[in-house]
Amino acid sequence: MEREHFRILLTVCVALFVSSYVESQLINSTSPPVPPEVETHSVEPDLNKSVLLSNISLPITRLTQKPDPFEDNVCQLPKIVGPCEASISRYYFDPKSGRCELFSYGGCQGNGNNFLTLRECQRRCTCSMPEDSGLCRANFRRFFYNPINGRCEEFRYGGCGGNSNNFMSLDECQETCIQDTPAKDVCKQDRDTGPCRASVPRYYFDSSCQCCKKFIYGGCDGNGNNFQTVRQCLNKCKGKAVLNN
């Protein structure tokens, strides 16, 4: 009886062992294989390929930039009095204020931003500035000189900012910027001392008396009825007499 019992237990143990072994083999057979060891490499640029790519000709679109009217222009040069000690009234264009202003020239050296007359400075610098309506939003009728077609044209001024190529009337624009303006237009202008505070003796033509009169010019702006000498005033406007004002 004991032998029979032992035989049964042995059979059960063997069966359990075989079952466990078979199950483990089935699990191993369905698992994904372990991948081999992966090699790692640092990625570095291929210089040979870079050279080849740099030699490929690609179409390049060039942007056409609007030329600056003041590029390589004497109007952008600084005011230079020069090393000499004379005191000669000249005019220069101040890029900051956008105006032609009076200064005392020493008489030697200096640069091209040095004009004998206000009109010469304005024609070279003021009249070449672009149309500028300014920063504000008013709607004033003004005129500017268009250097492309050589004409004075109407535009709308906002009321602040802008530049000095900005004239109250068509006549004023033409007299300032157009060289062949008839002399009679200049001689009909009123005396204009300008906004600056210098004290420069000048002469203007008074159309009411048909004579040249002396006045004190402030040194900047003003108009074309402004002469350095009596003779210039008489020759330009055919004045008959000179009166001190």
Short mmCIF file of C-alpha atoms in Angstrom, two decimals:
data_model
loop_
_atom_site.label_atom_id
_atom_site.label_comp_id
_atom_site.label_asym_id
_atom_site.label_seq_id
_atom_site.Cartn_x
_atom_site.Cartn_y
_atom_site.Cartn_z
CA MET A 1 0.00 0.00 0.00
CA GLU A 2 2.79 2.42 0.88
CA ARG A 3 4.57 1.59 -2.34
CA GLU A 4 1.46 2.34 -4.30
CA HIS A 5 1.09 5.69 -2.55
CA PHE A 6 4.73 6.59 -3.20
CA ARG A 7 4.35 5.67 -6.87
CA ILE A 8 1.36 8.00 -7.21
CA LEU A 9 3.19 10.92 -5.54
CA LEU A 10 6.21 10.41 -7.80
CA THR A 11 4.00 10.39 -10.88
CA VAL A 12 2.31 13.66 -9.80
CA CYS A 13 5.68 15.36 -9.13
CA VAL A 14 7.04 14.32 -12.51
CA ALA A 15 3.91 15.57 -14.22
CA LEU A 16 4.15 18.95 -12.45
CA PHE A 17 7.83 19.28 -13.36
CA VAL A 18 7.19 18.46 -17.01
CA SER A 19 4.29 20.91 -17.15
CA SER A 20 6.40 23.70 -15.63
CA TYR A 21 9.24 23.05 -18.06
CA VAL A 22 6.97 23.04 -21.11
CA GLU A 23 5.34 26.34 -20.01
CA SER A 24 8.71 28.05 -19.61
CA GLN A 25 9.75 26.95 -23.09
CA LEU A 26 6.55 28.31 -24.60
CA ILE A 27 7.06 31.72 -22.94
CA ASN A 28 10.66 31.97 -24.18
CA SER A 29 9.65 31.04 -27.72
CA THR A 30 7.04 33.92 -27.95
CA SER A 31 9.29 36.70 -26.49
CA PRO A 32 11.01 39.05 -29.00
CA PRO A 33 14.67 38.38 -29.49
CA VAL A 34 17.09 40.56 -27.60
CA PRO A 35 18.60 43.04 -30.07
CA PRO A 36 22.33 43.02 -30.50
CA GLU A 37 24.39 45.77 -28.94
CA VAL A 38 23.90 49.03 -30.82
CA GLU A 39 26.98 51.03 -31.78
CA THR A 40 26.81 54.79 -31.20
CA HIS A 41 28.65 57.24 -33.38
CA SER A 42 29.04 61.06 -33.08
CA VAL A 43 27.45 62.96 -35.95
CA GLU A 44 29.87 65.38 -37.62
CA PRO A 45 29.41 67.45 -40.80
CA ASP A 46 30.81 66.05 -43.99
CA LEU A 47 33.19 68.76 -45.15
CA ASN A 48 33.40 67.34 -48.64
CA LYS A 49 29.62 67.56 -49.02
CA SER A 50 29.65 71.09 -47.62
CA VAL A 51 32.14 72.17 -50.24
CA LEU A 52 30.03 70.62 -52.98
CA LEU A 53 26.90 72.41 -51.76
CA SER A 54 28.69 75.75 -51.57
CA ASN A 55 29.62 75.47 -55.23
CA ILE A 56 26.01 75.14 -56.38
CA SER A 57 24.84 78.33 -58.09
CA LEU A 58 21.43 79.44 -56.83
CA PRO A 59 19.45 82.37 -58.24
CA ILE A 60 19.71 85.44 -56.01
CA THR A 61 17.02 88.11 -56.00
CA ARG A 62 18.55 91.54 -55.45
CA LEU A 63 16.37 94.11 -53.73
CA THR A 64 16.48 97.49 -55.39
CA GLN A 65 16.80 100.06 -52.62
CA LYS A 66 15.60 103.59 -53.25
CA PRO A 67 18.69 105.80 -53.40
CA ASP A 68 19.13 108.33 -50.66
CA PRO A 69 19.09 111.82 -52.22
CA PHE A 70 21.70 112.90 -49.66
CA GLU A 71 24.11 110.00 -50.23
CA ASP A 72 27.60 111.31 -51.08
CA ASN A 73 26.13 114.82 -50.95
CA VAL A 74 27.83 117.93 -49.62
CA CYS A 75 24.61 118.62 -47.74
CA GLN A 76 25.51 115.82 -45.31
CA LEU A 77 28.95 117.22 -44.52
CA PRO A 78 29.47 118.92 -41.15
CA LYS A 79 29.92 122.64 -40.81
CA ILE A 80 33.63 123.48 -40.87
CA VAL A 81 34.83 127.00 -40.09
CA GLY A 82 38.40 126.21 -41.14
CA PRO A 83 41.72 127.10 -39.47
CA CYS A 84 41.98 130.68 -40.73
CA GLU A 85 40.74 133.65 -38.73
CA ALA A 86 38.65 135.63 -41.18
CA SER A 87 34.95 136.15 -40.54
CA ILE A 88 33.09 135.62 -43.80
CA SER A 89 29.33 135.16 -43.87
CA ARG A 90 28.50 131.83 -45.50
CA TYR A 91 25.68 129.32 -45.44
CA TYR A 92 25.66 125.61 -44.71
CA PHE A 93 22.94 123.00 -44.66
CA ASP A 94 22.22 121.55 -41.23
CA PRO A 95 20.90 117.96 -41.66
CA LYS A 96 19.44 117.97 -38.14
CA SER A 97 17.22 121.00 -38.63
CA GLY A 98 16.82 120.48 -42.38
CA ARG A 99 17.58 124.15 -43.01
CA CYS A 100 20.24 126.35 -44.52
CA GLU A 101 21.83 128.40 -41.77
CA LEU A 102 24.33 131.21 -41.54
CA PHE A 103 27.83 130.72 -40.14
CA SER A 104 31.15 132.57 -40.05
CA TYR A 105 33.72 131.00 -42.34
CA GLY A 106 37.39 131.40 -41.46
CA GLY A 107 38.40 131.87 -45.09
CA CYS A 108 40.39 128.72 -45.90
CA GLN A 109 39.94 124.96 -46.17
CA GLY A 110 36.56 123.73 -44.94
CA ASN A 111 34.39 121.54 -47.19
CA GLY A 112 31.70 121.68 -49.85
CA ASN A 113 28.89 122.44 -47.40
CA ASN A 114 29.76 126.09 -47.72
CA PHE A 115 27.61 128.37 -49.87
CA LEU A 116 27.97 132.03 -50.79
CA THR A 117 24.26 132.75 -50.59
CA LEU A 118 21.16 131.39 -48.95
CA ARG A 119 19.61 130.77 -52.35
CA GLU A 120 22.57 128.67 -53.48
CA CYS A 121 22.34 126.55 -50.32
CA GLN A 122 18.59 126.11 -50.67
CA ARG A 123 18.78 125.11 -54.32
CA ARG A 124 21.46 122.55 -53.62
CA CYS A 125 20.09 121.05 -50.41
CA THR A 126 16.59 122.16 -49.42
CA CYS A 127 15.13 121.73 -52.88
CA SER A 128 16.54 118.21 -53.23
CA MET A 129 14.77 116.89 -50.13
CA PRO A 130 11.85 114.48 -50.71
CA GLU A 131 8.21 115.35 -50.23
CA ASP A 132 7.33 114.90 -46.55
CA SER A 133 3.83 115.41 -45.17
CA GLY A 134 5.11 115.26 -41.58
CA LEU A 135 3.81 113.44 -38.51
CA CYS A 136 0.54 115.21 -37.76
CA ARG A 137 -2.83 114.78 -39.45
CA ALA A 138 -3.84 118.28 -40.46
CA ASN A 139 -4.52 119.07 -44.10
CA PHE A 140 -2.61 122.19 -45.16
CA ARG A 141 -2.06 123.06 -48.80
CA ARG A 142 1.66 123.39 -49.44
CA PHE A 143 4.14 123.13 -52.31
CA PHE A 144 7.41 121.24 -52.70
CA TYR A 145 10.02 121.15 -55.42
CA ASN A 146 10.21 117.86 -57.31
CA PRO A 147 13.82 117.48 -58.56
CA ILE A 148 12.82 114.61 -60.86
CA ASN A 149 10.68 116.73 -63.16
CA GLY A 150 12.03 120.13 -62.14
CA ARG A 151 8.65 121.47 -61.05
CA CYS A 152 6.97 122.74 -57.91
CA GLU A 153 3.99 120.57 -57.02
CA GLU A 154 1.17 120.76 -54.52
CA PHE A 155 0.99 118.37 -51.57
CA ARG A 156 -0.83 118.10 -48.26
CA TYR A 157 1.12 118.93 -45.12
CA GLY A 158 0.11 117.40 -41.78
CA GLY A 159 1.16 120.44 -39.75
CA CYS A 160 4.27 119.25 -37.90
CA GLY A 161 7.60 117.63 -38.70
CA GLY A 162 8.48 117.19 -42.34
CA ASN A 163 11.38 119.08 -43.88
CA SER A 164 12.14 122.49 -45.35
CA ASN A 165 11.14 121.56 -48.90
CA ASN A 166 7.78 122.95 -47.88
CA PHE A 167 6.53 126.27 -49.23
CA MET A 168 3.42 128.27 -48.49
CA SER A 169 2.86 129.24 -52.11
CA LEU A 170 3.74 128.12 -55.60
CA ASP A 171 5.58 131.40 -56.22
CA GLU A 172 7.75 130.94 -53.14
CA CYS A 173 8.68 127.42 -54.21
CA GLN A 174 9.52 128.50 -57.75
CA GLU A 175 11.52 131.51 -56.61
CA THR A 176 13.56 129.38 -54.23
CA CYS A 177 14.18 126.28 -56.29
CA ILE A 178 13.85 127.18 -59.97
CA GLN A 179 16.79 129.10 -61.34
CA ASP A 180 15.00 130.75 -64.23
CA THR A 181 12.35 132.39 -62.05
CA PRO A 182 11.66 135.91 -63.36
CA ALA A 183 13.31 138.64 -61.34
CA LYS A 184 10.03 140.51 -60.92
CA ASP A 185 8.64 137.67 -58.75
CA VAL A 186 11.52 137.96 -56.30
CA CYS A 187 11.25 141.71 -56.16
CA LYS A 188 7.55 141.53 -55.28
CA GLN A 189 8.15 139.50 -52.15
CA ASP A 190 7.76 141.13 -48.76
CA ARG A 191 10.73 141.68 -46.52
CA ASP A 192 11.40 138.51 -44.51
CA THR A 193 13.92 138.53 -41.66
CA GLY A 194 13.59 134.75 -41.10
CA PRO A 195 13.16 132.85 -37.81
CA CYS A 196 16.78 132.98 -36.63
CA ARG A 197 18.25 135.67 -34.39
CA ALA A 198 21.47 136.71 -36.06
CA SER A 199 22.01 140.34 -37.06
CA VAL A 200 23.10 140.42 -40.69
CA PRO A 201 22.78 143.65 -42.70
CA ARG A 202 20.94 142.99 -45.97
CA TYR A 203 18.91 144.81 -48.59
CA TYR A 204 15.47 144.13 -50.00
CA PHE A 205 13.43 145.71 -52.76
CA ASP A 206 10.34 147.64 -51.68
CA SER A 207 7.89 147.54 -54.57
CA SER A 208 5.79 150.32 -53.07
CA CYS A 209 8.56 152.86 -53.59
CA GLN A 210 10.49 150.98 -56.26
CA CYS A 211 13.64 151.28 -54.17
CA CYS A 212 16.12 149.14 -52.23
CA LYS A 213 16.05 149.36 -48.46
CA LYS A 214 18.33 148.09 -45.77
CA PHE A 215 17.07 145.59 -43.20
CA ILE A 216 18.45 143.22 -40.57
CA TYR A 217 18.32 139.58 -41.57
CA GLY A 218 18.07 136.86 -38.90
CA GLY A 219 20.44 134.52 -40.75
CA CYS A 220 18.24 131.64 -41.95
CA ASP A 221 15.27 131.00 -44.21
CA GLY A 222 13.58 134.16 -45.41
CA ASN A 223 13.00 134.55 -49.14
CA GLY A 224 14.68 135.62 -52.36
CA ASN A 225 14.18 139.35 -51.78
CA ASN A 226 17.38 139.37 -49.78
CA PHE A 227 20.59 140.85 -51.17
CA GLN A 228 24.04 141.12 -49.68
CA THR A 229 24.79 144.45 -51.34
CA VAL A 230 22.89 147.45 -52.62
CA ARG A 231 24.28 146.87 -56.08
CA GLN A 232 22.83 143.34 -56.20
CA CYS A 233 19.42 144.66 -55.22
CA LEU A 234 19.52 147.44 -57.81
CA ASN A 235 20.67 145.17 -60.61
CA LYS A 236 18.10 142.52 -59.84
CA CYS A 237 15.06 144.69 -59.29
CA LYS A 238 15.94 147.90 -61.16
CA GLY A 239 15.62 150.02 -58.06
CA LYS A 240 15.90 153.75 -58.28
CA ALA A 241 17.24 154.68 -54.89
CA VAL A 242 18.64 153.30 -51.65
CA LEU A 243 16.96 154.16 -48.40
CA ASN A 244 17.99 153.19 -44.90
CA ASN A 245 15.20 151.59 -42.98
#
